[in-house]
PDB file of C-alpha atoms in Angstrom:
ATOM      1  CA  MET A   1      -0.127   0.085  -0.123  1.00  0.00           C
ATOM      2  CA  PRO A   2       1.285   3.353  -0.509  1.00  0.00           C
ATOM      3  CA  SER A   3       2.397   5.557   2.230  1.00  0.00           C
ATOM      4  CA  ARG A   4       0.706   8.359   3.752  1.00  0.00           C
ATOM      5  CA  ALA A   5       3.023  10.920   2.396  1.00  0.00           C
ATOM      6  CA  THR A   6       2.807   9.283  -1.212  1.00  0.00           C
ATOM      7  CA  THR A   7      -1.080   9.459  -1.068  1.00  0.00           C
ATOM      8  CA  ILE A   8      -0.781  13.191   0.023  1.00  0.00           C
ATOM      9  CA  LEU A   9       1.648  13.923  -2.633  1.00  0.00           C
ATOM     10  CA  THR A  10      -0.491  12.134  -5.339  1.00  0.00           C
ATOM     11  CA  LEU A  11      -3.772  14.397  -3.971  1.00  0.00           C
ATOM     12  CA  LEU A  12      -1.632  17.462  -4.262  1.00  0.00           C
ATOM     13  CA  SER A  13      -0.609  16.481  -7.864  1.00  0.00           C
ATOM     14  CA  VAL A  14      -4.200  15.772  -8.841  1.00  0.00           C
ATOM     15  CA  LEU A  15      -5.232  19.410  -7.099  1.00  0.00           C
ATOM     16  CA  ILE A  16      -2.646  21.281  -8.743  1.00  0.00           C
ATOM     17  CA  ALA A  17      -3.419  19.479 -12.212  1.00  0.00           C
ATOM     18  CA  GLY A  18      -7.064  20.351 -11.774  1.00  0.00           C
ATOM     19  CA  GLN A  19      -6.334  24.015 -11.189  1.00  0.00           C
ATOM     20  CA  ALA A  20      -4.138  24.390 -13.898  1.00  0.00           C
ATOM     21  CA  LYS A  21      -6.675  22.604 -16.104  1.00  0.00           C
ATOM     22  CA  ALA A  22      -9.306  25.112 -15.011  1.00  0.00           C
ATOM     23  CA  LEU A  23      -7.015  28.106 -15.444  1.00  0.00           C
ATOM     24  CA  ASP A  24      -6.124  26.816 -18.891  1.00  0.00           C
ATOM     25  CA  MET A  25      -9.968  26.503 -19.917  1.00  0.00           C
ATOM     26  CA  ALA A  26     -10.314  30.226 -18.614  1.00  0.00           C
ATOM     27  CA  PHE A  27      -7.856  31.485 -21.218  1.00  0.00           C
ATOM     28  CA  ASP A  28      -9.686  33.262 -24.180  1.00  0.00           C
ATOM     29  CA  LEU A  29      -8.054  32.823 -27.520  1.00  0.00           C
ATOM     30  CA  GLU A  30      -9.811  35.586 -29.712  1.00  0.00           C
ATOM     31  CA  ALA A  31      -9.332  36.021 -33.558  1.00  0.00           C
ATOM     32  CA  HIS A  32      -9.503  39.814 -33.920  1.00  0.00           C
ATOM     33  CA  ARG A  33     -11.861  40.592 -36.695  1.00  0.00           C
ATOM     34  CA  GLY A  34     -11.771  37.114 -37.605  1.00  0.00           C
ATOM     35  CA  GLY A  35      -7.965  37.409 -37.912  1.00  0.00           C
ATOM     36  CA  ARG A  36      -7.261  40.208 -40.233  1.00  0.00           C
ATOM     37  CA  ALA A  37      -3.570  39.821 -40.634  1.00  0.00           C
ATOM     38  CA  LEU A  38      -4.539  36.423 -42.585  1.00  0.00           C
ATOM     39  CA  LEU A  39      -7.547  37.218 -44.578  1.00  0.00           C
ATOM     40  CA  PRO A  40      -9.899  40.247 -45.051  1.00  0.00           C
ATOM     41  CA  GLU A  41     -11.148  41.574 -42.118  1.00  0.00           C
ATOM     42  CA  ASN A  42     -14.574  40.930 -40.393  1.00  0.00           C
ATOM     43  CA  THR A  43     -15.607  38.581 -43.636  1.00  0.00           C
ATOM     44  CA  LEU A  44     -16.854  35.151 -44.009  1.00  0.00           C
ATOM     45  CA  PRO A  45     -13.484  34.003 -45.286  1.00  0.00           C
ATOM     46  CA  ALA A  46     -11.673  35.262 -42.146  1.00  0.00           C
ATOM     47  CA  PHE A  47     -14.254  33.965 -39.865  1.00  0.00           C
ATOM     48  CA  ALA A  48     -14.364  30.394 -41.596  1.00  0.00           C
ATOM     49  CA  ASN A  49     -10.407  30.521 -41.401  1.00  0.00           C
ATOM     50  CA  ALA A  50     -10.556  31.273 -37.794  1.00  0.00           C
ATOM     51  CA  LEU A  51     -13.003  28.332 -37.187  1.00  0.00           C
ATOM     52  CA  SER A  52     -11.125  25.850 -38.958  1.00  0.00           C
ATOM     53  CA  MET A  53      -7.818  26.486 -37.063  1.00  0.00           C
ATOM     54  CA  GLY A  54      -9.624  26.757 -33.861  1.00  0.00           C
ATOM     55  CA  VAL A  55     -10.309  29.780 -31.780  1.00  0.00           C
ATOM     56  CA  ASP A  56     -12.347  30.385 -28.450  1.00  0.00           C
ATOM     57  CA  THR A  57     -14.031  33.586 -29.555  1.00  0.00           C
ATOM     58  CA  LEU A  58     -14.516  35.222 -32.704  1.00  0.00           C
ATOM     59  CA  GLU A  59     -14.030  39.162 -32.228  1.00  0.00           C
ATOM     60  CA  LEU A  60     -15.999  41.372 -34.609  1.00  0.00           C
ATOM     61  CA  ASP A  61     -17.660  44.923 -34.898  1.00  0.00           C
ATOM     62  CA  VAL A  62     -21.135  45.763 -35.864  1.00  0.00           C
ATOM     63  CA  GLY A  63     -23.176  48.508 -37.344  1.00  0.00           C
ATOM     64  CA  VAL A  64     -26.882  48.832 -38.396  1.00  0.00           C
ATOM     65  CA  THR A  65     -27.927  49.923 -42.016  1.00  0.00           C
ATOM     66  CA  ALA A  66     -30.665  52.298 -43.206  1.00  0.00           C
ATOM     67  CA  ASP A  67     -33.199  49.417 -43.462  1.00  0.00           C
ATOM     68  CA  GLY A  68     -32.013  48.108 -40.051  1.00  0.00           C
ATOM     69  CA  GLU A  69     -30.009  45.147 -41.009  1.00  0.00           C
ATOM     70  CA  VAL A  70     -26.979  44.519 -38.553  1.00  0.00           C
ATOM     71  CA  ILE A  71     -23.753  44.188 -40.496  1.00  0.00           C
ATOM     72  CA  VAL A  72     -20.201  43.238 -39.798  1.00  0.00           C
ATOM     73  CA  SER A  73     -17.869  46.057 -40.047  1.00  0.00           C
ATOM     74  CA  HIS A  74     -15.084  47.772 -37.727  1.00  0.00           C
ATOM     75  CA  GLU A  75     -15.632  51.292 -39.611  1.00  0.00           C
ATOM     76  CA  ARG A  76     -19.194  53.249 -38.882  1.00  0.00           C
ATOM     77  CA  GLY A  77     -19.177  53.368 -42.761  1.00  0.00           C
ATOM     78  CA  LEU A  78     -17.514  52.275 -46.066  1.00  0.00           C
ATOM     79  CA  ASN A  79     -13.696  52.144 -45.468  1.00  0.00           C
ATOM     80  CA  PRO A  80     -11.894  53.736 -48.674  1.00  0.00           C
ATOM     81  CA  ASP A  81      -8.928  51.299 -48.110  1.00  0.00           C
ATOM     82  CA  LEU A  82     -11.193  48.157 -48.452  1.00  0.00           C
ATOM     83  CA  ALA A  83     -13.984  49.120 -50.465  1.00  0.00           C
ATOM     84  CA  ARG A  84     -14.410  48.899 -54.340  1.00  0.00           C
ATOM     85  CA  GLY A  85     -17.322  49.905 -56.415  1.00  0.00           C
ATOM     86  CA  ALA A  86     -18.482  47.912 -59.234  1.00  0.00           C
ATOM     87  CA  GLY A  87     -15.794  49.314 -61.670  1.00  0.00           C
ATOM     88  CA  GLY A  88     -13.064  47.935 -59.490  1.00  0.00           C
ATOM     89  CA  THR A  89     -12.019  51.720 -58.132  1.00  0.00           C
ATOM     90  CA  TYR A  90     -11.835  52.133 -54.397  1.00  0.00           C
ATOM     91  CA  ILE A  91     -14.103  54.785 -53.048  1.00  0.00           C
ATOM     92  CA  ALA A  92     -13.154  58.168 -52.043  1.00  0.00           C
ATOM     93  CA  PRO A  93     -12.885  58.864 -48.326  1.00  0.00           C
ATOM     94  CA  PRO A  94     -14.132  59.669 -46.089  1.00  0.00           C
ATOM     95  CA  GLY A  95     -16.873  56.647 -47.136  1.00  0.00           C
ATOM     96  CA  THR A  96     -20.490  56.935 -46.585  1.00  0.00           C
ATOM     97  CA  PRO A  97     -21.831  55.788 -43.190  1.00  0.00           C
ATOM     98  CA  PHE A  98     -23.966  52.558 -43.099  1.00  0.00           C
ATOM     99  CA  VAL A  99     -26.881  54.288 -41.408  1.00  0.00           C
ATOM    100  CA  LYS A 100     -27.186  56.157 -44.710  1.00  0.00           C
ATOM    101  CA  LEU A 101     -26.985  53.016 -46.958  1.00  0.00           C
ATOM    102  CA  ARG A 102     -29.218  50.026 -47.491  1.00  0.00           C
ATOM    103  CA  LEU A 103     -27.946  46.410 -47.230  1.00  0.00           C
ATOM    104  CA  ASP A 104     -28.322  46.096 -51.146  1.00  0.00           C
ATOM    105  CA  GLU A 105     -26.254  49.017 -52.041  1.00  0.00           C
ATOM    106  CA  ILE A 106     -23.519  48.180 -49.353  1.00  0.00           C
ATOM    107  CA  ARG A 107     -23.435  44.323 -51.145  1.00  0.00           C
ATOM    108  CA  THR A 108     -22.462  46.396 -54.173  1.00  0.00           C
ATOM    109  CA  TYR A 109     -18.989  46.664 -52.661  1.00  0.00           C
ATOM    110  CA  ASP A 110     -15.777  44.413 -52.972  1.00  0.00           C
ATOM    111  CA  VAL A 111     -13.908  44.403 -49.461  1.00  0.00           C
ATOM    112  CA  GLY A 112     -11.858  41.115 -50.536  1.00  0.00           C
ATOM    113  CA  GLN A 113      -8.529  43.196 -50.838  1.00  0.00           C
ATOM    114  CA  ILE A 114      -6.687  45.857 -49.372  1.00  0.00           C
ATOM    115  CA  ARG A 115      -5.915  49.091 -51.271  1.00  0.00           C
ATOM    116  CA  PRO A 116      -2.521  48.651 -52.670  1.00  0.00           C
ATOM    117  CA  ASP A 117       0.243  50.859 -51.012  1.00  0.00           C
ATOM    118  CA  SER A 118      -1.891  52.182 -48.347  1.00  0.00           C
ATOM    119  CA  ALA A 119      -0.758  52.172 -44.793  1.00  0.00           C
ATOM    120  CA  TYR A 120      -3.090  49.498 -44.002  1.00  0.00           C
ATOM    121  CA  ALA A 121      -1.522  47.186 -46.526  1.00  0.00           C
ATOM    122  CA  LYS A 122       1.694  47.833 -45.292  1.00  0.00           C
ATOM    123  CA  GLN A 123       0.586  46.744 -41.616  1.00  0.00           C
ATOM    124  CA  PHE A 124      -0.552  43.458 -43.118  1.00  0.00           C
ATOM    125  CA  PRO A 125       1.538  42.781 -46.217  1.00  0.00           C
ATOM    126  CA  ASP A 126       0.774  38.784 -45.784  1.00  0.00           C
ATOM    127  CA  GLN A 127      -3.154  39.103 -45.941  1.00  0.00           C
ATOM    128  CA  ARG A 128      -4.684  37.027 -48.438  1.00  0.00           C
ATOM    129  CA  ALA A 129      -6.624  38.649 -50.805  1.00  0.00           C
ATOM    130  CA  VAL A 130     -10.058  37.219 -51.632  1.00  0.00           C
ATOM    131  CA  PRO A 131     -11.556  39.296 -54.393  1.00  0.00           C
ATOM    132  CA  GLY A 132     -15.408  39.502 -54.698  1.00  0.00           C
ATOM    133  CA  THR A 133     -16.001  39.438 -50.662  1.00  0.00           C
ATOM    134  CA  ARG A 134     -18.844  41.294 -49.436  1.00  0.00           C
ATOM    135  CA  ILE A 135     -19.754  42.754 -46.003  1.00  0.00           C
ATOM    136  CA  PRO A 136     -21.762  40.023 -44.053  1.00  0.00           C
ATOM    137  CA  THR A 137     -24.583  40.452 -42.015  1.00  0.00           C
ATOM    138  CA  LEU A 138     -24.167  39.155 -38.476  1.00  0.00           C
ATOM    139  CA  SER A 139     -26.887  36.558 -39.205  1.00  0.00           C
ATOM    140  CA  GLU A 140     -24.649  35.193 -42.028  1.00  0.00           C
ATOM    141  CA  LEU A 141     -21.993  34.731 -39.635  1.00  0.00           C
ATOM    142  CA  PHE A 142     -24.207  32.891 -37.237  1.00  0.00           C
ATOM    143  CA  ALA A 143     -25.337  30.604 -40.206  1.00  0.00           C
ATOM    144  CA  LEU A 144     -21.444  29.995 -40.919  1.00  0.00           C
ATOM    145  CA  VAL A 145     -21.052  28.930 -37.333  1.00  0.00           C
ATOM    146  CA  ARG A 146     -23.885  26.658 -37.374  1.00  0.00           C
ATOM    147  CA  LYS A 147     -22.737  25.092 -40.644  1.00  0.00           C
ATOM    148  CA  SER A 148     -19.242  24.778 -38.977  1.00  0.00           C
ATOM    149  CA  GLY A 149     -20.828  22.616 -36.576  1.00  0.00           C
ATOM    150  CA  ASN A 150     -18.984  24.627 -33.530  1.00  0.00           C
ATOM    151  CA  SER A 151     -21.377  24.472 -30.423  1.00  0.00           C
ATOM    152  CA  ARG A 152     -18.851  26.147 -28.376  1.00  0.00           C
ATOM    153  CA  VAL A 153     -17.125  29.063 -29.902  1.00  0.00           C
ATOM    154  CA  ARG A 154     -18.118  32.517 -28.455  1.00  0.00           C
ATOM    155  CA  PHE A 155     -18.589  35.627 -30.058  1.00  0.00           C
ATOM    156  CA  ASN A 156     -17.382  39.212 -28.901  1.00  0.00           C
ATOM    157  CA  ILE A 157     -19.464  41.789 -30.438  1.00  0.00           C
ATOM    158  CA  GLU A 158     -18.529  45.527 -30.378  1.00  0.00           C
ATOM    159  CA  THR A 159     -21.008  48.054 -30.934  1.00  0.00           C
ATOM    160  CA  LYS A 160     -19.558  50.734 -33.380  1.00  0.00           C
ATOM    161  CA  ILE A 161     -20.600  53.788 -31.907  1.00  0.00           C
ATOM    162  CA  ASP A 162     -18.676  57.013 -31.493  1.00  0.00           C
ATOM    163  CA  PRO A 163     -20.160  59.646 -29.083  1.00  0.00           C
ATOM    164  CA  ASN A 164     -18.379  62.179 -31.019  1.00  0.00           C
ATOM    165  CA  HIS A 165     -19.959  61.433 -34.289  1.00  0.00           C
ATOM    166  CA  PRO A 166     -23.605  60.846 -33.277  1.00  0.00           C
ATOM    167  CA  ASP A 167     -24.834  61.219 -36.997  1.00  0.00           C
ATOM    168  CA  GLU A 168     -22.816  58.320 -38.147  1.00  0.00           C
ATOM    169  CA  THR A 169     -24.803  55.705 -36.593  1.00  0.00           C
ATOM    170  CA  LEU A 170     -28.241  54.606 -34.811  1.00  0.00           C
ATOM    171  CA  ASP A 171     -28.410  56.390 -31.033  1.00  0.00           C
ATOM    172  CA  PRO A 172     -27.334  53.961 -28.655  1.00  0.00           C
ATOM    173  CA  GLN A 173     -30.770  52.910 -27.395  1.00  0.00           C
ATOM    174  CA  ALA A 174     -31.860  52.152 -30.958  1.00  0.00           C
ATOM    175  CA  PHE A 175     -28.408  50.599 -31.817  1.00  0.00           C
ATOM    176  CA  VAL A 176     -28.450  47.904 -28.465  1.00  0.00           C
ATOM    177  CA  THR A 177     -32.406  47.077 -29.274  1.00  0.00           C
ATOM    178  CA  LYS A 178     -31.754  45.981 -32.738  1.00  0.00           C
ATOM    179  CA  LEU A 179     -28.719  43.998 -31.848  1.00  0.00           C
ATOM    180  CA  LEU A 180     -30.160  42.646 -28.854  1.00  0.00           C
ATOM    181  CA  GLY A 181     -33.184  41.646 -30.690  1.00  0.00           C
ATOM    182  CA  LEU A 182     -31.237  39.993 -33.462  1.00  0.00           C
ATOM    183  CA  ILE A 183     -29.050  37.938 -30.616  1.00  0.00           C
ATOM    184  CA  GLU A 184     -32.446  36.932 -28.938  1.00  0.00           C
ATOM    185  CA  ALA A 185     -33.999  35.644 -32.215  1.00  0.00           C
ATOM    186  CA  GLU A 186     -30.970  33.551 -32.950  1.00  0.00           C
ATOM    187  CA  THR A 187     -31.033  32.238 -29.454  1.00  0.00           C
ATOM    188  CA  LEU A 188     -27.384  33.123 -29.140  1.00  0.00           C
ATOM    189  CA  SER A 189     -27.412  34.945 -25.874  1.00  0.00           C
ATOM    190  CA  ASP A 190     -25.477  32.380 -24.102  1.00  0.00           C
ATOM    191  CA  ARG A 191     -22.412  32.500 -26.488  1.00  0.00           C
ATOM    192  CA  VAL A 192     -22.385  36.293 -26.863  1.00  0.00           C
ATOM    193  CA  MET A 193     -20.177  38.927 -25.003  1.00  0.00           C
ATOM    194  CA  ILE A 194     -21.020  42.643 -25.788  1.00  0.00           C
ATOM    195  CA  GLN A 195     -17.923  45.022 -26.055  1.00  0.00           C
ATOM    196  CA  SER A 196     -17.645  48.760 -26.604  1.00  0.00           C
ATOM    197  CA  PHE A 197     -15.386  51.733 -26.012  1.00  0.00           C
ATOM    198  CA  ASP A 198     -18.708  53.635 -25.718  1.00  0.00           C
ATOM    199  CA  TRP A 199     -19.817  52.737 -22.328  1.00  0.00           C
ATOM    200  CA  ARG A 200     -23.519  54.103 -23.072  1.00  0.00           C
ATOM    201  CA  THR A 201     -24.191  50.952 -25.053  1.00  0.00           C
ATOM    202  CA  LEU A 202     -22.903  48.703 -22.135  1.00  0.00           C
ATOM    203  CA  GLN A 203     -25.184  50.374 -19.536  1.00  0.00           C
ATOM    204  CA  LEU A 204     -27.984  49.676 -21.817  1.00  0.00           C
ATOM    205  CA  VAL A 205     -27.219  45.857 -22.394  1.00  0.00           C
ATOM    206  CA  GLN A 206     -27.012  45.379 -18.880  1.00  0.00           C
ATOM    207  CA  LYS A 207     -30.322  46.855 -17.992  1.00  0.00           C
ATOM    208  CA  GLN A 208     -31.917  44.958 -21.106  1.00  0.00           C
ATOM    209  CA  ALA A 209     -30.079  41.904 -21.125  1.00  0.00           C
ATOM    210  CA  PRO A 210     -28.448  41.146 -17.752  1.00  0.00           C
ATOM    211  CA  LYS A 211     -27.114  37.640 -18.415  1.00  0.00           C
ATOM    212  CA  ILE A 212     -24.799  38.595 -21.395  1.00  0.00           C
ATOM    213  CA  PRO A 213     -21.485  39.923 -20.204  1.00  0.00           C
ATOM    214  CA  THR A 214     -20.079  43.209 -20.991  1.00  0.00           C
ATOM    215  CA  VAL A 215     -16.746  44.026 -21.908  1.00  0.00           C
ATOM    216  CA  TYR A 216     -15.446  47.531 -21.212  1.00  0.00           C
ATOM    217  CA  LEU A 217     -12.998  48.608 -23.805  1.00  0.00           C
ATOM    218  CA  THR A 218     -10.265  51.293 -22.755  1.00  0.00           C
ATOM    219  CA  LEU A 219      -7.274  53.087 -24.632  1.00  0.00           C
ATOM    220  CA  GLN A 220      -5.340  55.265 -22.237  1.00  0.00           C
ATOM    221  CA  ARG A 221      -2.835  57.099 -24.604  1.00  0.00           C
ATOM    222  CA  GLY A 222      -2.439  58.793 -28.115  1.00  0.00           C
ATOM    223  CA  LEU A 223      -5.011  60.584 -30.135  1.00  0.00           C
ATOM    224  CA  GLY A 224      -7.524  57.701 -29.827  1.00  0.00           C
ATOM    225  CA  GLN A 225      -7.547  57.927 -25.878  1.00  0.00           C
ATOM    226  CA  THR A 226     -11.117  56.791 -24.473  1.00  0.00           C
ATOM    227  CA  VAL A 227     -10.485  57.137 -20.744  1.00  0.00           C
ATOM    228  CA  ALA A 228      -8.590  59.306 -18.334  1.00  0.00           C
ATOM    229  CA  LEU A 229      -8.019  58.412 -14.688  1.00  0.00           C
ATOM    230  CA  ASP A 230      -9.163  61.771 -13.156  1.00  0.00           C
ATOM    231  CA  LYS A 231     -12.362  62.391 -15.049  1.00  0.00           C
ATOM    232  CA  ALA A 232     -15.343  61.107 -17.092  1.00  0.00           C
ATOM    233  CA  THR A 233     -14.724  61.396 -20.952  1.00  0.00           C
ATOM    234  CA  ASN A 234     -17.302  61.325 -23.706  1.00  0.00           C
ATOM    235  CA  TRP A 235     -16.773  57.808 -23.722  1.00  0.00           C
ATOM    236  CA  THR A 236     -17.289  56.457 -20.231  1.00  0.00           C
ATOM    237  CA  ALA A 237     -21.120  57.241 -19.961  1.00  0.00           C
ATOM    238  CA  GLY A 238     -20.461  60.136 -17.001  1.00  0.00           C
ATOM    239  CA  PHE A 239     -18.318  57.493 -15.142  1.00  0.00           C
ATOM    240  CA  SER A 240     -15.153  58.971 -13.624  1.00  0.00           C
ATOM    241  CA  PRO A 241     -12.440  56.781 -12.304  1.00  0.00           C
ATOM    242  CA  ALA A 242     -11.574  60.020 -10.128  1.00  0.00           C
ATOM    243  CA  GLU A 243     -14.738  58.403  -7.719  1.00  0.00           C
ATOM    244  CA  HIS A 244     -13.222  55.042  -7.637  1.00  0.00           C
ATOM    245  CA  GLY A 245      -9.404  55.895  -6.538  1.00  0.00           C
ATOM    246  CA  GLY A 246      -8.318  56.517 -10.050  1.00  0.00           C
ATOM    247  CA  SER A 247      -8.644  52.884 -10.814  1.00  0.00           C
ATOM    248  CA  LEU A 248     -10.030  51.441 -14.060  1.00  0.00           C
ATOM    249  CA  PRO A 249     -10.792  48.023 -12.652  1.00  0.00           C
ATOM    250  CA  ARG A 250     -12.591  49.448  -9.527  1.00  0.00           C
ATOM    251  CA  THR A 251     -14.596  51.717 -11.976  1.00  0.00           C
ATOM    252  CA  ILE A 252     -15.748  48.936 -14.219  1.00  0.00           C
ATOM    253  CA  LYS A 253     -16.444  46.651 -11.452  1.00  0.00           C
ATOM    254  CA  ALA A 254     -18.506  49.524 -10.024  1.00  0.00           C
ATOM    255  CA  VAL A 255     -20.472  50.032 -13.178  1.00  0.00           C
ATOM    256  CA  GLY A 256     -21.557  46.694 -13.831  1.00  0.00           C
ATOM    257  CA  GLY A 257     -18.865  45.238 -16.158  1.00  0.00           C
ATOM    258  CA  ALA A 258     -17.716  41.639 -16.260  1.00  0.00           C
ATOM    259  CA  ILE A 259     -14.448  41.744 -18.282  1.00  0.00           C
ATOM    260  CA  TRP A 260     -12.152  44.746 -18.938  1.00  0.00           C
ATOM    261  CA  SER A 261     -10.228  45.089 -22.170  1.00  0.00           C
ATOM    262  CA  PRO A 262      -7.537  47.508 -22.307  1.00  0.00           C
ATOM    263  CA  TYR A 263      -4.878  48.177 -24.944  1.00  0.00           C
ATOM    264  CA  PHE A 264      -2.136  45.575 -23.924  1.00  0.00           C
ATOM    265  CA  GLY A 265       0.192  48.460 -23.493  1.00  0.00           C
ATOM    266  CA  ASP A 266      -1.722  49.941 -20.829  1.00  0.00           C
ATOM    267  CA  VAL A 267      -1.815  46.955 -18.381  1.00  0.00           C
ATOM    268  CA  THR A 268       0.806  45.859 -15.559  1.00  0.00           C
ATOM    269  CA  ALA A 269       0.822  42.949 -13.134  1.00  0.00           C
ATOM    270  CA  ALA A 270      -0.563  45.022 -10.356  1.00  0.00           C
ATOM    271  CA  LEU A 271      -3.323  46.332 -12.435  1.00  0.00           C
ATOM    272  CA  ILE A 272      -4.364  42.783 -13.564  1.00  0.00           C
ATOM    273  CA  ALA A 273      -4.033  41.667  -9.855  1.00  0.00           C
ATOM    274  CA  GLU A 274      -6.528  44.223  -8.731  1.00  0.00           C
ATOM    275  CA  ALA A 275      -8.992  43.145 -11.576  1.00  0.00           C
ATOM    276  CA  HIS A 276      -8.818  39.885 -10.407  1.00  0.00           C
ATOM    277  CA  GLU A 277      -9.172  40.418  -6.969  1.00  0.00           C
ATOM    278  CA  LEU A 278     -12.405  42.222  -7.918  1.00  0.00           C
ATOM    279  CA  GLY A 279     -13.675  39.339  -9.956  1.00  0.00           C
ATOM    280  CA  LEU A 280     -13.167  40.990 -13.493  1.00  0.00           C
ATOM    281  CA  ARG A 281     -11.573  39.032 -16.135  1.00  0.00           C
ATOM    282  CA  VAL A 282      -8.750  40.708 -18.563  1.00  0.00           C
ATOM    283  CA  VAL A 283      -8.742  40.359 -22.029  1.00  0.00           C
ATOM    284  CA  VAL A 284      -5.980  42.451 -23.755  1.00  0.00           C
ATOM    285  CA  TRP A 285      -6.088  43.711 -27.613  1.00  0.00           C
ATOM    286  CA  THR A 286      -4.493  43.673 -30.083  1.00  0.00           C
ATOM    287  CA  VAL A 287      -1.481  41.651 -29.563  1.00  0.00           C
ATOM    288  CA  ASN A 288       0.004  40.559 -32.752  1.00  0.00           C
ATOM    289  CA  LYS A 289       3.872  39.815 -31.765  1.00  0.00           C
ATOM    290  CA  ARG A 290       5.507  36.736 -30.022  1.00  0.00           C
ATOM    291  CA  GLU A 291       7.167  38.320 -27.401  1.00  0.00           C
ATOM    292  CA  ASP A 292       4.147  40.615 -26.394  1.00  0.00           C
ATOM    293  CA  MET A 293       1.748  37.633 -26.487  1.00  0.00           C
ATOM    294  CA  VAL A 294       4.441  35.494 -24.203  1.00  0.00           C
ATOM    295  CA  ARG A 295       4.694  38.776 -21.933  1.00  0.00           C
ATOM    296  CA  MET A 296       0.735  39.153 -21.675  1.00  0.00           C
ATOM    297  CA  ILE A 297       0.399  35.249 -20.869  1.00  0.00           C
ATOM    298  CA  GLU A 298       3.064  35.482 -17.943  1.00  0.00           C
ATOM    299  CA  LEU A 299       1.338  38.744 -16.396  1.00  0.00           C
ATOM    300  CA  GLY A 300      -1.675  36.784 -16.199  1.00  0.00           C
ATOM    301  CA  VAL A 301      -4.318  38.040 -18.543  1.00  0.00           C
ATOM    302  CA  ASP A 302      -7.201  35.871 -19.092  1.00  0.00           C
ATOM    303  CA  GLY A 303      -7.354  36.318 -22.916  1.00  0.00           C
ATOM    304  CA  ILE A 304      -5.793  37.932 -25.841  1.00  0.00           C
ATOM    305  CA  ILE A 305      -7.474  39.347 -29.097  1.00  0.00           C
ATOM    306  CA  SER A 306      -4.934  39.164 -31.872  1.00  0.00           C
ATOM    307  CA  ASP A 307      -4.732  39.613 -35.860  1.00  0.00           C
ATOM    308  CA  ARG A 308      -2.869  36.427 -35.661  1.00  0.00           C
ATOM    309  CA  PRO A 309      -4.525  33.653 -33.950  1.00  0.00           C
ATOM    310  CA  ASP A 310      -2.700  31.294 -35.803  1.00  0.00           C
ATOM    311  CA  LEU A 311       0.723  32.503 -34.005  1.00  0.00           C
ATOM    312  CA  LEU A 312      -1.314  32.904 -30.870  1.00  0.00           C
ATOM    313  CA  ARG A 313      -2.234  29.368 -30.882  1.00  0.00           C
ATOM    314  CA  ASP A 314       1.658  28.168 -31.213  1.00  0.00           C
ATOM    315  CA  VAL A 315       2.469  30.444 -28.220  1.00  0.00           C
ATOM    316  CA  ALA A 316      -0.598  29.159 -26.136  1.00  0.00           C
ATOM    317  CA  GLY A 317       0.495  25.702 -27.164  1.00  0.00           C
ATOM    318  CA  GLU A 318       4.256  26.381 -25.949  1.00  0.00           C
ATOM    319  CA  LYS A 319       2.879  27.495 -22.665  1.00  0.00           C
ATOM    320  CA  GLY A 320       1.142  24.138 -22.212  1.00  0.00           C
ATOM    321  CA  MET A 321      -2.449  25.488 -22.577  1.00  0.00           C
ATOM    322  CA  THR A 322      -5.266  23.128 -24.383  1.00  0.00           C
ATOM    323  CA  LEU A 323      -5.858  24.570 -27.639  1.00  0.00           C
ATOM    324  CA  PRO A 324      -9.442  24.906 -28.776  1.00  0.00           C
ATOM    325  CA  ALA A 325     -10.341  22.202 -31.652  1.00  0.00           C
ATOM    326  CA  GLY A 326     -10.961  23.633 -35.182  1.00  0.00           C
ATOM    327  CA  THR A 327     -14.128  23.013 -37.033  1.00  0.00           C
ATOM    328  CA  PRO A 328     -13.177  22.896 -40.926  1.00  0.00           C
ATOM    329  CA  VAL A 329     -15.769  25.155 -42.919  1.00  0.00           C
ATOM    330  CA  ALA A 330     -15.916  27.073 -46.085  1.00  0.00           C
ATOM    331  CA  PRO A 331     -17.507  30.471 -46.369  1.00  0.00           C
TER     332      PRO A 331
END
């Protein structure tokens, strides 16, 4: 018979292994815009590629058209670096907002290839073009996932609303009502997270669909800064971190968030620990370099959003994490 010490060591090993497995399962490997370094962003070919390789979550962005269709797009309107008309010519900036276009009008544009020589093209030189690709609806993405047979993958859906440009989208209430109505009709509420830099939409989601986790996006630097530690901004729905000790985690917890999603350059081990103590998950964006992925995982983040889900899978695998299974599907 094994000694008492051996039995205790065995039990400890099982316990540690179980904890490691639980932590491993908690890690969220997210394909940013479907993995835009690989295939055209926010398109069915990109999402099909991500599903086929295996990710935990499809990260995407949505807008609403003039005729009330929820479409998948990062921009609030046609992107001059992506959208080509019937003659093959890229549109002139700034691009018409979707709220002023019907779905059938939007469908006439090809978004399967980045404008050559643009800054965007230089950012993702290895992206494989798929000419003829159209902007999909959110329902079409849901149909693709069902077609793949993947009953596990989640959706991290960003509401593309800018409080500084209210004329370019529906108002927050109308936007959220339309989005939540579609998600409920598709019976996918239990697989969805709603994220936004515009915290007004998250507050509405919490009131109208309290079981859907809300993801509070933040950026603390540069021209695109959305939050400040000493005051409320146009993005934070009137909430000020100054009223919560200058702490973003404490602010997000207080206003009802489930996940804090900061720019990865804004996080520290101390901030991650503080968020965890409050019961918040931390999912950072957008991490594309191996060394940054390694550093974020070692800091203890709960997930990473990446344009390179293939590379993130490699890094996570090297760290001993169980990788999500792929479900091969064609767009």
